[in-house]
Amino acid sequence: MKKNKFVKIIASSFLLLSSITTGYADDISKGLEIAKEADKRDTGFVDSTAKMKMILKNKQNQTNTREVKVKTLEVIGDGDKGLSIFNTPKDIKGTASLTYSHALKPDEQWLYLPALKRVKRISSKNKSGPFMGSEFAYEDISSQEVDKYTYKYIKDDVLDGINCFVVERYPAYKHSGYTRQIAWINQQEYRPEKIVFYDRKNTLLKTLTYTDYQQYLNKFWRADAMHMVNHQTGKSTTLSWKDYKFKTGLTDKDFNRNSLKRAK
Amino acid sequence: MNINLNSPAPSGISLYALTALTLMLVSFQSLAEWSGDISFQNRYFLHDPLAQNPEQHNNYLSISSEIEYYNNFDSDDKSVTFTPFVRFDQYDKERSHGDIRELFYEQVYDGWELRLGISKVYWGVTESQHLVDVINQTDNVENTDGEDKLGQPMIKASFEKDWGVVDLFILAYFRERTFQDIEGRPRAFPVVDSNQANYESSDEEQHIDYALRWFQYFGDLELGLGYFNGTSREALFTPGNRNGQTVLTPYYPQMQQASLDAQLTTEEWLWKLEAIVRDWQNIDINTAQLIDESFFALTGGFEYTFVGVYESDADLGLVMEYLYDDRGIEATAIFQNDIMLGLRLAMNDADSSEALLGVIYDLDNQERLISLEASKRFAENWTGTLEVRGFNKIDRLSRLKGIEDDDFIQIDIAYYF
């Protein structure tokens, strides 16, 4: 205990020192403010459904596709609830996953295997692992909560003619596959335009680009296409989204283990 | 219902009924979803059959298909599901069979749901055996792992409450376990004659069974309690006679079974437990008479996962389970004091390549059952599955006596649509 306290004092004096010399604390609070504003602007969608098509491309340009139906229930003050139902590849048709995401404690996750009619609680530790063999990790596509990262504002930048805040963020989740991410946040709409990911060794790993944003209910922005390139393997994955619907009347009862079993 | 494609009149009628029903469902397919697979299987045995089984072969080809029809109405709250299955086996006339895996209507109300018809239900958490999974009969001719199930006619009501989910079942018809024909392999010796099945209940297969299940989760802990009252899915065997040949005839006693299943999920660890207490009749080893018996059995263990081994995307899981039955050598179950060790590899690649290697080791007589299952996807619509089963050091007094030379390698190539 004594040692911890000592470390804290050292750490806080270091923070104090650096804030005096570089404005570090200001950058941290500005980074957090941007994240909070982005979160605020995406609050109130209540629920959504959409169809997602994943196109996996390897170095030889061979492609694999997956079609997934995604249902989301907004949970105010905690992570959202999500249900993903696989339509293709055909051999896993009907497989579905239910996730209760949380900001700080680990997500709760269940998988439904239709061949055995079995619901399996699965460990959420593999958040850094690939989602369905794609270049997206589970942590990339799970609900983005403010508390999942700490932040630091870096600079303003112009990306393809769009004024952006450049914010560095550090995963709070100890098993994250990343040391840091650099996000370009649209200054007008507070939506991400690009995110660059650095792996556990702090080496450039992936770049995610958001394109074809659409606005729903005059408020919520969703990108029709999300393109992830892995710089280390040369592989890439494109997510194309369609049929977005909001406030469809979904409730908690659509996100429990019984609904997981009958999800189609 | 089970349709034996080789027995005479009644099955023919069932097959027509099945076809008629299929056509009826096709007729309003505008709302419907069809999917399914056709699978080609080759099972190759490494050794010649035992001298006691001259009818058996060294290589078996078969083809199977399962099709699912699904249709919903009123924004997903009402649905119909129909899943017929059929297999044709080169030699085994009992393995050539059809079954309606599912044919049910389901309606979702506020806080509860009702399912009427033929359906499949899974209870449990462990990998090596499935003690608490008692609703559906095992389609024993399909595979040696007992994971293929026959469709069970039922009325199921499921209530979702804050204190857990309660499922109530009325199981309105008994499905007999399927057994291999004389040319089938691996199989019991002597061959089982399903046509001579006997029951404790005078209602025979018409006996109505009841079951009840509660399950809930408390953070990282999942807990299930189950109760079943009705005809045992597990068969006992008595010697019989068919055309002058000795056969085994199945006997299905009544049973009451209470069960518990639990899983604790922490970051890398999954801790699992299944336990049952059963009251039923068994055949006394010494007197060959039916006696009342109660026993306790459990399966418990863990799965530990190394995530992203050697900085790859692959996950490697280590599975260990202990299998116990308090009847010891008199147990009707194969596993009474056994350890299962398993390795699960998931590549997490685009082809979903994965493998599970397992060994179940009998601590009393050193028998070893070895199992390997590996699968991957080819192109978009094809998968290949390799299965290897080995039966090693089978004891001469063991219930597995007779399959010691039945080690096989099986390849399934399946097309999905």
XYZ file of C-alpha atoms in Angstrom:
681
model
C 0.000 0.000 0.000
C 2.732 2.350 1.032
C 4.585 1.659 -2.177
C 1.465 2.355 -4.247
C 0.981 5.674 -2.582
C 4.592 6.539 -3.254
C 4.172 5.640 -6.926
C 1.024 7.767 -7.087
C 2.836 10.770 -5.653
C 5.672 10.341 -8.131
C 3.202 9.894 -10.963
C 1.116 12.906 -10.033
C 4.133 15.132 -9.614
C 5.287 13.950 -13.022
C 1.893 14.834 -14.490
C 1.996 18.217 -12.785
C 5.491 18.837 -14.081
C 4.642 17.872 -17.626
C 1.483 19.966 -17.623
C 3.506 23.005 -16.672
C 6.097 22.392 -19.331
C 3.980 21.153 -22.276
C 0.317 21.768 -21.531
C -0.087 17.977 -21.270
C -3.068 18.177 -18.911
C -4.836 20.574 -21.285
C -4.330 18.140 -24.138
C -5.719 15.310 -22.033
C -8.804 17.241 -21.042
C -9.335 18.490 -24.611
C -9.010 14.917 -25.896
C -11.575 13.733 -23.353
C -13.909 16.643 -24.168
C -13.868 15.689 -27.857
C -14.677 12.070 -26.995
C -17.495 13.158 -24.680
C -18.963 15.489 -27.297
C -18.825 12.708 -29.925
C -20.554 10.361 -27.460
C -23.190 12.987 -26.620
C -23.996 13.535 -30.279
C -24.532 9.793 -30.758
C -26.749 9.463 -27.681
C -30.476 8.913 -28.066
C -30.659 6.572 -31.085
C -32.470 4.109 -28.752
C -32.000 1.103 -31.016
C -30.919 0.256 -34.520
C -30.878 -2.591 -37.005
C -28.707 -2.890 -40.089
C -27.295 -5.360 -42.576
C -23.564 -5.637 -42.818
C -21.577 -7.223 -45.613
C -17.928 -8.000 -44.938
C -15.536 -8.447 -47.814
C -12.252 -10.018 -46.776
C -9.379 -9.636 -49.204
C -5.998 -11.334 -48.881
C -2.675 -10.304 -50.391
C -3.474 -12.214 -53.604
C -6.768 -10.277 -53.885
C -8.843 -13.409 -53.212
C -12.065 -12.459 -51.477
C -14.371 -13.993 -48.899
C -17.703 -12.493 -47.929
C -19.870 -12.648 -44.844
C -23.360 -11.242 -44.350
C -24.386 -10.311 -40.846
C -27.558 -8.786 -39.452
C -26.767 -6.445 -36.581
C -29.184 -5.286 -33.886
C -28.184 -2.757 -31.253
C -29.939 -1.537 -28.116
C -28.639 1.658 -26.568
C -27.984 1.407 -22.834
C -27.592 4.812 -21.196
C -24.779 4.866 -18.633
C -23.296 1.527 -19.755
C -22.163 -0.194 -22.942
C -24.801 -1.122 -25.523
C -26.351 -4.540 -26.068
C -25.697 -6.103 -29.446
C -26.959 -9.101 -31.397
C -25.143 -10.292 -34.541
C -26.723 -12.966 -36.712
C -24.720 -14.614 -39.485
C -26.408 -15.317 -42.779
C -23.312 -16.302 -44.774
C -20.976 -18.201 -45.052
C -23.804 -20.688 -45.398
C -22.188 -23.320 -43.183
C -22.543 -21.026 -40.170
C -25.934 -19.592 -41.118
C -27.996 -18.991 -37.992
C -24.964 -18.655 -35.730
C -25.535 -15.635 -33.528
C -23.680 -13.749 -30.843
C -25.099 -11.669 -28.011
C -22.899 -9.090 -26.317
C -23.511 -6.911 -23.285
C -20.662 -4.469 -23.566
C -19.370 -2.557 -20.588
C -17.079 0.399 -20.307
C -14.749 -0.885 -17.621
C -15.652 -4.429 -16.612
C -15.284 -7.147 -19.277
C -18.079 -7.596 -21.804
C -20.474 -10.497 -21.359
C -20.813 -12.610 -24.471
C -22.851 -15.621 -25.569
C -22.674 -17.617 -28.778
C -25.521 -19.657 -30.242
C -24.544 -22.719 -32.298
C -27.587 -23.745 -34.367
C -26.424 -27.276 -35.264
C -26.400 -28.301 -31.596
C -29.025 -25.736 -30.467
C -26.430 -24.823 -27.876
C -25.916 -21.441 -26.199
C -22.332 -21.058 -24.977
C -21.098 -18.338 -22.662
C -17.721 -17.366 -24.095
C -14.786 -15.555 -22.621
C -14.513 -11.962 -23.729
C -10.746 -11.966 -23.326
C -10.149 -12.487 -27.024
C -11.347 -8.959 -27.828
C -8.075 -8.417 -29.640
C -8.695 -11.448 -31.870
C -10.038 -11.220 -35.423
C -13.793 -10.947 -35.903
C -14.805 -13.767 -38.285
C -11.319 -14.025 -39.760
C -11.420 -10.380 -40.837
C -9.005 -7.504 -40.199
C -11.447 -6.101 -37.658
C -10.823 -7.170 -34.089
C -13.791 -7.668 -31.748
C -12.720 -4.522 -29.913
C -12.885 -2.506 -33.179
C -16.545 -3.286 -33.792
C -17.845 -3.394 -30.232
C -19.710 -0.472 -28.711
C -17.394 2.523 -28.338
C -17.746 3.963 -24.844
C -15.906 7.045 -23.580
C -14.394 5.126 -20.651
C -12.862 2.460 -22.895
C -9.919 4.787 -23.572
C -7.917 7.644 -22.150
C -7.282 10.484 -24.586
C -4.821 13.098 -25.691
C -5.527 15.848 -28.194
C -2.634 16.142 -30.666
C -3.452 18.834 -33.241
C -5.898 20.108 -35.827
C -5.514 18.674 -39.307
C -7.240 18.781 -42.700
C -8.103 15.338 -44.058
C -9.455 15.237 -47.635
C -10.715 18.776 -47.187
C -12.374 18.036 -43.817
C -11.254 19.907 -40.706
C -10.391 17.317 -38.076
C -9.179 17.049 -34.519
C -6.388 14.531 -34.269
C -6.778 12.659 -30.985
C -4.589 9.891 -29.647
C -6.380 7.334 -27.486
C -5.061 4.600 -25.226
C -7.161 1.486 -24.503
C -8.100 1.125 -20.840
C -8.713 -2.588 -21.472
C -5.612 -4.445 -20.356
C -5.857 -7.193 -22.988
C -6.300 -4.777 -25.880
C -4.272 -5.579 -28.991
C -3.170 -1.949 -29.242
C -0.879 0.430 -27.400
C -2.587 3.399 -29.001
C -4.869 4.606 -31.773
C -4.781 7.936 -33.579
C -8.235 9.144 -34.599
C -9.169 11.932 -37.032
C -12.451 13.361 -35.681
C -14.579 15.558 -37.931
C -14.727 18.994 -36.199
C -18.195 19.774 -37.548
C -19.931 16.467 -36.854
C -17.703 14.807 -34.224
C -17.583 11.557 -36.171
C -14.431 9.532 -36.905
C -13.030 9.846 -40.434
C -9.921 7.746 -39.990
C -8.268 5.698 -37.239
C -4.692 4.416 -37.254
C -3.898 1.456 -34.970
C -0.551 0.635 -33.349
C 0.040 -2.913 -32.096
C 1.321 -4.047 -28.694
C 4.890 -3.286 -29.796
C 3.756 0.211 -30.831
C 4.338 -0.617 -34.524
C 1.924 0.668 -37.198
C -0.663 -2.123 -37.678
C -3.859 -1.012 -39.419
C -5.685 1.965 -40.883
C -9.477 2.273 -40.815
C -11.175 4.730 -43.166
C -14.851 5.731 -42.936
C -16.613 6.730 -46.152
C -20.103 7.555 -47.438
C -21.536 8.874 -44.198
C -25.342 9.118 -44.039
C -27.296 11.014 -41.444
C -30.310 9.360 -39.818
C -33.152 11.013 -37.848
C -31.411 14.321 -38.587
C -28.837 13.487 -35.973
C -26.956 10.211 -36.137
C -24.135 9.683 -38.625
C -23.332 6.195 -39.877
C -20.707 5.383 -42.500
C -21.937 3.138 -45.322
C -18.424 1.802 -45.788
C -15.579 1.101 -43.394
C -12.312 0.030 -44.945
C -9.594 -1.572 -42.805
C -6.110 -2.202 -44.209
C -3.563 -4.274 -42.332
C -0.153 -2.835 -43.163
C 1.712 -5.804 -41.727
C -0.056 -8.556 -43.709
C -1.353 -6.684 -46.758
C -4.853 -8.035 -46.081
C -7.908 -5.806 -45.967
C -11.577 -5.921 -44.984
C -14.412 -3.699 -46.143
C -17.656 -3.461 -44.190
C -20.592 -2.157 -46.207
C -23.717 -1.265 -44.311
C -27.253 -0.999 -45.597
C -30.876 -0.871 -44.438
C -30.099 1.125 -41.299
C -33.239 1.559 -39.195
C -33.499 3.442 -35.907
C -36.023 3.416 -33.052
C -37.530 0.164 -34.313
C -39.057 -0.713 -30.941
C -36.455 -3.259 -29.794
C -36.374 -3.861 -26.032
C -34.374 -5.883 -23.503
C -36.405 -8.969 -24.380
C -34.872 -8.914 -27.865
C -31.417 -9.177 -26.306
C -31.569 -12.184 -23.996
C -30.590 -15.812 -24.369
C -34.037 -16.882 -25.540
C -34.004 -14.295 -28.322
C -30.456 -15.378 -29.196
C -31.781 -18.902 -29.822
C -34.519 -17.764 -32.168
C -32.535 -14.996 -33.889
C -32.806 -15.174 -37.679
C -40.878 -39.134 -36.574
C -38.188 -41.608 -37.443
C -38.540 -42.949 -40.930
C -36.751 -46.157 -41.698
C -36.256 -46.083 -45.431
C -35.845 -49.829 -45.626
C -38.754 -51.144 -43.629
C -41.952 -51.806 -45.629
C -45.309 -50.034 -45.604
C -45.558 -47.513 -42.727
C -42.385 -45.610 -43.605
C -43.540 -45.246 -47.192
C -46.618 -43.432 -45.936
C -44.474 -41.186 -43.730
C -42.273 -40.361 -46.692
C -45.315 -39.358 -48.760
C -46.556 -37.259 -45.848
C -43.139 -35.624 -45.669
C -43.180 -34.864 -49.395
C -46.711 -33.471 -49.211
C -45.754 -31.268 -46.283
C -42.667 -30.046 -48.131
C -44.755 -29.131 -51.175
C -47.269 -27.368 -48.948
C -44.509 -25.280 -47.410
C -42.948 -24.548 -50.807
C -46.281 -23.192 -52.021
C -45.985 -20.086 -49.854
C -42.275 -19.726 -50.148
C -42.457 -16.055 -51.066
C -42.012 -15.247 -47.361
C -39.843 -18.227 -46.654
C -36.186 -18.923 -46.162
C -34.680 -22.209 -47.291
C -31.211 -23.371 -46.464
C -29.420 -26.656 -46.033
C -26.585 -28.915 -46.933
C -25.658 -32.063 -48.812
C -22.813 -33.998 -47.291
C -20.699 -36.795 -48.740
C -19.027 -39.071 -46.225
C -16.381 -41.742 -46.401
C -15.595 -43.745 -43.283
C -12.532 -45.960 -43.497
C -11.712 -48.557 -40.825
C -8.042 -49.223 -40.157
C -8.505 -52.885 -39.201
C -10.510 -55.825 -40.498
C -13.744 -56.538 -38.642
C -13.576 -58.927 -35.682
C -14.262 -62.570 -36.518
C -17.580 -62.336 -34.637
C -18.797 -59.691 -37.120
C -18.188 -61.131 -40.625
C -21.006 -58.950 -42.012
C -19.046 -55.739 -41.451
C -16.932 -53.908 -44.045
C -13.753 -51.833 -44.118
C -15.047 -48.804 -45.973
C -18.466 -47.129 -45.865
C -19.743 -44.425 -48.176
C -22.785 -42.385 -47.343
C -24.627 -39.244 -48.325
C -26.846 -37.094 -46.141
C -28.870 -33.931 -46.395
C -30.532 -31.607 -43.930
C -32.774 -28.810 -45.158
C -34.241 -26.023 -43.052
C -37.343 -24.100 -43.918
C -38.131 -21.034 -41.827
C -40.969 -18.598 -42.145
C -42.038 -15.826 -39.828
C -45.112 -13.641 -39.521
C -46.049 -10.538 -37.545
C -42.572 -9.016 -37.161
C -40.737 -12.145 -36.031
C -43.181 -12.956 -33.216
C -44.637 -16.024 -34.921
C -42.652 -18.540 -36.876
C -42.669 -21.984 -38.426
C -39.511 -24.088 -38.683
C -39.220 -27.361 -40.598
C -35.973 -29.333 -40.740
C -36.031 -32.747 -42.423
C -32.918 -34.899 -42.440
C -32.055 -37.963 -44.494
C -29.042 -40.263 -44.855
C -28.291 -43.124 -47.218
C -25.545 -45.500 -46.130
C -23.845 -47.941 -48.470
C -24.263 -50.980 -46.177
C -25.960 -50.156 -42.866
C -29.718 -50.411 -43.423
C -30.475 -48.773 -40.068
C -28.097 -45.883 -40.733
C -30.016 -45.226 -43.959
C -32.758 -43.287 -42.270
C -34.739 -40.090 -42.248
C -35.908 -37.935 -39.393
C -37.842 -34.753 -38.871
C -35.345 -32.876 -36.724
C -37.738 -29.959 -36.322
C -41.294 -29.116 -37.310
C -42.681 -26.548 -34.931
C -44.678 -23.405 -34.549
C -43.370 -20.780 -32.164
C -45.059 -17.695 -30.801
C -43.378 -15.020 -28.706
C -45.498 -13.143 -26.167
C -44.472 -10.411 -23.780
C -42.169 -12.151 -21.290
C -42.812 -15.701 -22.459
C -42.844 -17.891 -25.536
C -44.575 -21.035 -26.662
C -43.290 -23.748 -28.967
C -45.494 -26.529 -30.367
C -44.205 -29.438 -32.434
C -41.065 -31.444 -33.056
C -37.971 -29.710 -31.814
C -34.460 -29.980 -30.409
C -33.303 -28.596 -27.079
C -29.822 -28.554 -25.581
C -28.991 -28.504 -21.866
C -25.477 -28.421 -20.484
C -21.969 -27.013 -20.606
C -19.311 -29.763 -20.690
C -17.462 -31.123 -23.734
C -16.589 -34.785 -23.080
C -20.116 -36.068 -22.467
C -23.564 -34.558 -22.052
C -25.085 -35.947 -18.852
C -27.799 -33.362 -18.254
C -28.938 -33.131 -21.890
C -31.995 -35.328 -21.608
C -34.832 -33.957 -23.752
C -33.911 -35.399 -27.153
C -33.068 -38.976 -27.997
C -29.613 -39.660 -29.441
C -29.463 -40.510 -33.140
C -26.882 -43.128 -32.317
C -26.286 -44.369 -35.872
C -25.022 -40.947 -36.977
C -21.815 -40.751 -34.966
C -20.071 -42.138 -31.908
C -20.076 -38.825 -30.009
C -23.809 -38.851 -29.206
C -24.241 -35.267 -30.371
C -26.736 -36.005 -33.149
C -30.293 -35.935 -31.830
C -33.706 -37.069 -33.042
C -36.559 -34.575 -33.194
C -38.773 -34.705 -30.071
C -42.502 -33.867 -30.171
C -43.138 -31.329 -27.429
C -45.049 -28.461 -25.984
C -42.521 -26.027 -24.552
C -43.322 -22.856 -22.651
C -40.466 -20.568 -21.681
C -40.865 -17.737 -19.180
C -38.270 -14.980 -18.935
C -38.258 -13.477 -15.433
C -35.859 -11.274 -13.485
C -34.956 -14.318 -11.414
C -34.172 -16.482 -14.409
C -35.654 -18.361 -17.326
C -38.057 -21.217 -16.625
C -38.777 -23.767 -19.351
C -41.673 -26.220 -18.979
C -41.876 -29.239 -21.267
C -44.555 -31.763 -22.063
C -42.923 -34.435 -24.216
C -45.727 -36.119 -26.048
C -44.139 -39.125 -27.705
C -41.050 -41.241 -27.051
C -38.350 -41.620 -29.687
C -36.423 -44.882 -29.618
C -32.655 -44.684 -29.834
C -31.336 -45.686 -33.273
C -28.991 -48.688 -33.516
C -26.801 -50.017 -36.316
C -27.879 -52.926 -38.463
C -25.850 -56.138 -38.766
C -23.592 -54.580 -41.460
C -23.119 -51.368 -39.462
C -19.812 -50.449 -37.851
C -18.973 -49.722 -35.085
C -21.867 -51.395 -33.295
C -22.847 -53.482 -30.302
C -22.370 -57.250 -30.304
C -24.697 -59.021 -30.761
C -26.654 -56.601 -32.944
C -29.497 -54.588 -31.356
C -32.985 -55.346 -32.686
C -34.970 -52.115 -32.282
C -38.175 -53.806 -33.433
C -38.275 -55.758 -30.158
C -38.061 -52.771 -27.815
C -39.740 -53.186 -24.425
C -40.871 -50.597 -21.915
C -41.468 -50.395 -18.192
C -44.552 -48.289 -18.814
C -47.564 -50.034 -20.320
C -48.027 -46.870 -22.378
C -44.783 -47.792 -24.135
C -43.751 -45.027 -26.576
C -47.042 -43.218 -25.947
C -45.958 -42.328 -22.414
C -46.059 -38.591 -21.809
C -42.931 -37.208 -20.164
C -42.509 -33.961 -18.257
C -39.473 -31.782 -17.771
C -38.646 -28.511 -16.127
C -35.613 -26.267 -16.309
C -34.519 -23.072 -14.609
C -31.445 -21.158 -15.608
C -29.980 -17.849 -14.648
C -26.686 -16.068 -14.688
C -25.079 -14.124 -11.886
C -22.286 -12.078 -13.438
C -19.662 -14.623 -14.464
C -21.629 -17.608 -13.168
C -24.250 -19.436 -15.248
C -26.457 -21.861 -13.385
C -29.050 -24.376 -14.588
C -31.287 -26.775 -12.659
C -33.274 -29.439 -14.457
C -35.834 -32.119 -13.665
C -37.100 -34.889 -15.936
C -39.805 -37.483 -15.317
C -40.522 -40.050 -18.007
C -39.075 -42.684 -20.287
C -35.301 -43.064 -20.109
C -33.515 -42.025 -23.296
C -30.794 -44.493 -22.407
C -31.676 -48.105 -23.228
C -30.908 -51.216 -21.221
C -30.324 -54.450 -23.121
C -31.622 -57.956 -22.630
C -30.741 -60.968 -24.787
C -33.335 -61.859 -27.388
C -33.810 -63.813 -30.534
C -34.417 -62.867 -34.152
C -34.813 -65.669 -36.716
C -32.791 -67.987 -34.510
C -29.966 -65.507 -34.053
C -29.110 -63.962 -30.690
C -29.803 -60.249 -30.596
C -29.957 -57.533 -27.946
C -33.378 -56.073 -27.298
C -33.653 -52.549 -25.891
C -35.564 -51.956 -22.686
C -36.627 -48.437 -21.729
C -37.393 -47.991 -18.023
C -39.093 -44.989 -16.450
C -36.778 -42.531 -14.777
C -36.670 -39.414 -12.671
C -33.587 -37.287 -13.017
C -32.527 -34.061 -11.345
C -29.611 -32.163 -12.791
C -27.344 -29.215 -12.194
C -25.102 -27.499 -14.697
C -22.850 -24.546 -14.029
C -20.201 -22.544 -15.812
C -17.921 -19.900 -14.368
C -16.403 -17.689 -17.057
C -13.353 -15.668 -16.184
C -10.865 -14.192 -18.596
C -8.911 -17.246 -19.727
C -10.714 -19.892 -17.696
C -14.045 -21.592 -18.204
C -14.944 -23.794 -15.208
C -17.670 -26.327 -15.964
C -19.775 -28.764 -13.973
C -22.655 -31.085 -14.823
C -24.155 -33.417 -12.222
C -27.167 -35.750 -12.194
C -29.067 -37.887 -9.726
C -31.228 -40.532 -11.382
C -33.822 -43.002 -10.039
C -34.644 -45.816 -12.443
C -34.478 -49.557 -13.028
C -31.284 -51.305 -13.989
C -30.399 -54.894 -14.776
C -28.507 -56.521 -11.927
C -25.178 -57.842 -13.187
C -25.363 -61.029 -11.118
C -29.019 -62.045 -11.281
C -29.936 -60.442 -14.671
C -33.118 -59.214 -12.947
C -34.470 -55.680 -13.070
C -33.762 -53.817 -9.858
C -34.491 -50.289 -8.675
C -31.377 -48.179 -8.710
C -30.390 -44.623 -7.931
C -27.059 -43.180 -8.853
C -25.051 -40.026 -9.060
C -22.792 -38.978 -11.921
C -20.860 -35.863 -12.775
C -18.604 -34.271 -15.362
C -16.475 -31.377 -14.239
C -13.415 -29.527 -15.385
C -12.059 -26.508 -17.138
C -11.040 -25.013 -20.432
C -8.074 -22.639 -20.446
C -7.476 -20.581 -23.587
C -4.185 -19.119 -24.750
C -5.327 -16.182 -26.861
C -3.198 -15.302 -29.902
C -0.535 -17.983 -29.442
C 2.953 -17.112 -30.728
C 1.677 -13.663 -31.720
C -0.630 -15.244 -34.291
C -4.405 -14.848 -34.530
C -4.893 -18.429 -33.353
C -6.369 -19.446 -30.003
C -5.261 -22.642 -28.304
C -7.538 -24.137 -25.657
C -6.624 -26.738 -23.094
C -9.587 -28.829 -21.938
C -9.596 -31.134 -18.937
C -12.650 -32.880 -17.541
C -13.218 -35.608 -14.967
C -16.060 -38.060 -15.602
C -17.511 -39.886 -12.627
C -20.338 -42.352 -11.972
C -20.836 -43.687 -8.433
C -21.910 -47.128 -9.668
C -18.324 -47.850 -10.730
C -17.968 -51.002 -12.796
C -21.736 -51.601 -12.668
C -22.428 -48.297 -14.417
C -24.412 -48.497 -17.635
C -22.355 -45.528 -18.763
C -18.956 -46.020 -20.386
C -17.343 -43.351 -18.236
C -17.278 -43.944 -14.490
C -13.801 -42.828 -13.426
C -12.222 -41.226 -16.472
C -10.185 -38.175 -17.376
C -10.650 -36.276 -20.613
C -7.751 -34.221 -21.949
C -8.327 -32.050 -24.962
C -6.626 -29.498 -27.164
C -8.717 -27.061 -29.141
C -7.140 -24.988 -31.895
C -9.030 -22.165 -33.593
C -7.056 -20.446 -36.336
C -9.499 -17.494 -36.532
C -8.737 -17.310 -40.249
C -11.009 -16.600 -43.207
C -11.634 -20.357 -43.682
C -12.636 -20.884 -40.020
C -10.026 -23.644 -39.660
C -10.298 -25.425 -36.335
C -9.417 -28.696 -34.652
C -10.242 -30.521 -31.428
C -8.117 -33.405 -30.208
C -9.378 -35.345 -27.216
C -8.380 -38.417 -25.239
C -10.611 -39.987 -22.617
C -8.561 -42.184 -20.310
C -10.147 -44.702 -17.963
C -8.393 -44.500 -14.591
C -9.602 -47.995 -13.598
C -8.723 -50.118 -16.620
C -6.518 -47.783 -18.714
C -8.835 -47.808 -21.746
C -8.218 -44.897 -24.085
C -10.693 -43.327 -26.472
C -9.044 -40.976 -28.921
C -10.901 -38.443 -30.987
C -9.787 -35.822 -33.504
C -12.141 -33.451 -35.294
C -10.793 -30.873 -37.729
C -12.659 -28.712 -40.192
C -12.237 -25.844 -42.595
C -14.159 -24.026 -45.283
C -13.303 -24.293 -48.992
C -14.516 -21.520 -51.260
C -17.744 -19.939 -50.013
C -20.082 -22.912 -49.833
C -18.009 -25.996 -49.108
C -16.550 -27.370 -45.913
C -14.340 -30.349 -45.235
C -14.298 -32.224 -41.929
C -11.863 -34.878 -40.814
C -12.749 -37.138 -37.905
C -10.565 -39.821 -36.396
C -11.742 -42.138 -33.625
C -9.448 -44.579 -31.920
C -10.293 -47.270 -29.351
C -7.171 -48.269 -27.533
C -6.472 -50.938 -24.871
C -10.137 -51.902 -24.608
C -10.618 -54.146 -21.571
C -12.020 -57.606 -22.230
C -14.724 -57.086 -19.614
C -15.506 -53.564 -20.797
C -18.771 -52.319 -22.238
C -16.699 -51.259 -25.225
C -15.664 -54.880 -25.864
C -16.319 -55.576 -29.517
C -15.284 -52.244 -30.953
C -11.562 -52.512 -30.163
C -10.698 -52.930 -33.851
C -13.109 -50.232 -35.051
C -10.645 -47.318 -35.265
C -11.722 -45.185 -38.200
C -10.942 -42.131 -40.267
C -13.905 -40.243 -41.641
C -14.005 -37.446 -44.180
C -17.088 -35.328 -44.793
C -17.316 -32.924 -47.706
C -20.393 -30.753 -47.374
C -22.016 -28.283 -49.739
C -24.190 -25.590 -48.169
C -26.987 -23.691 -49.887
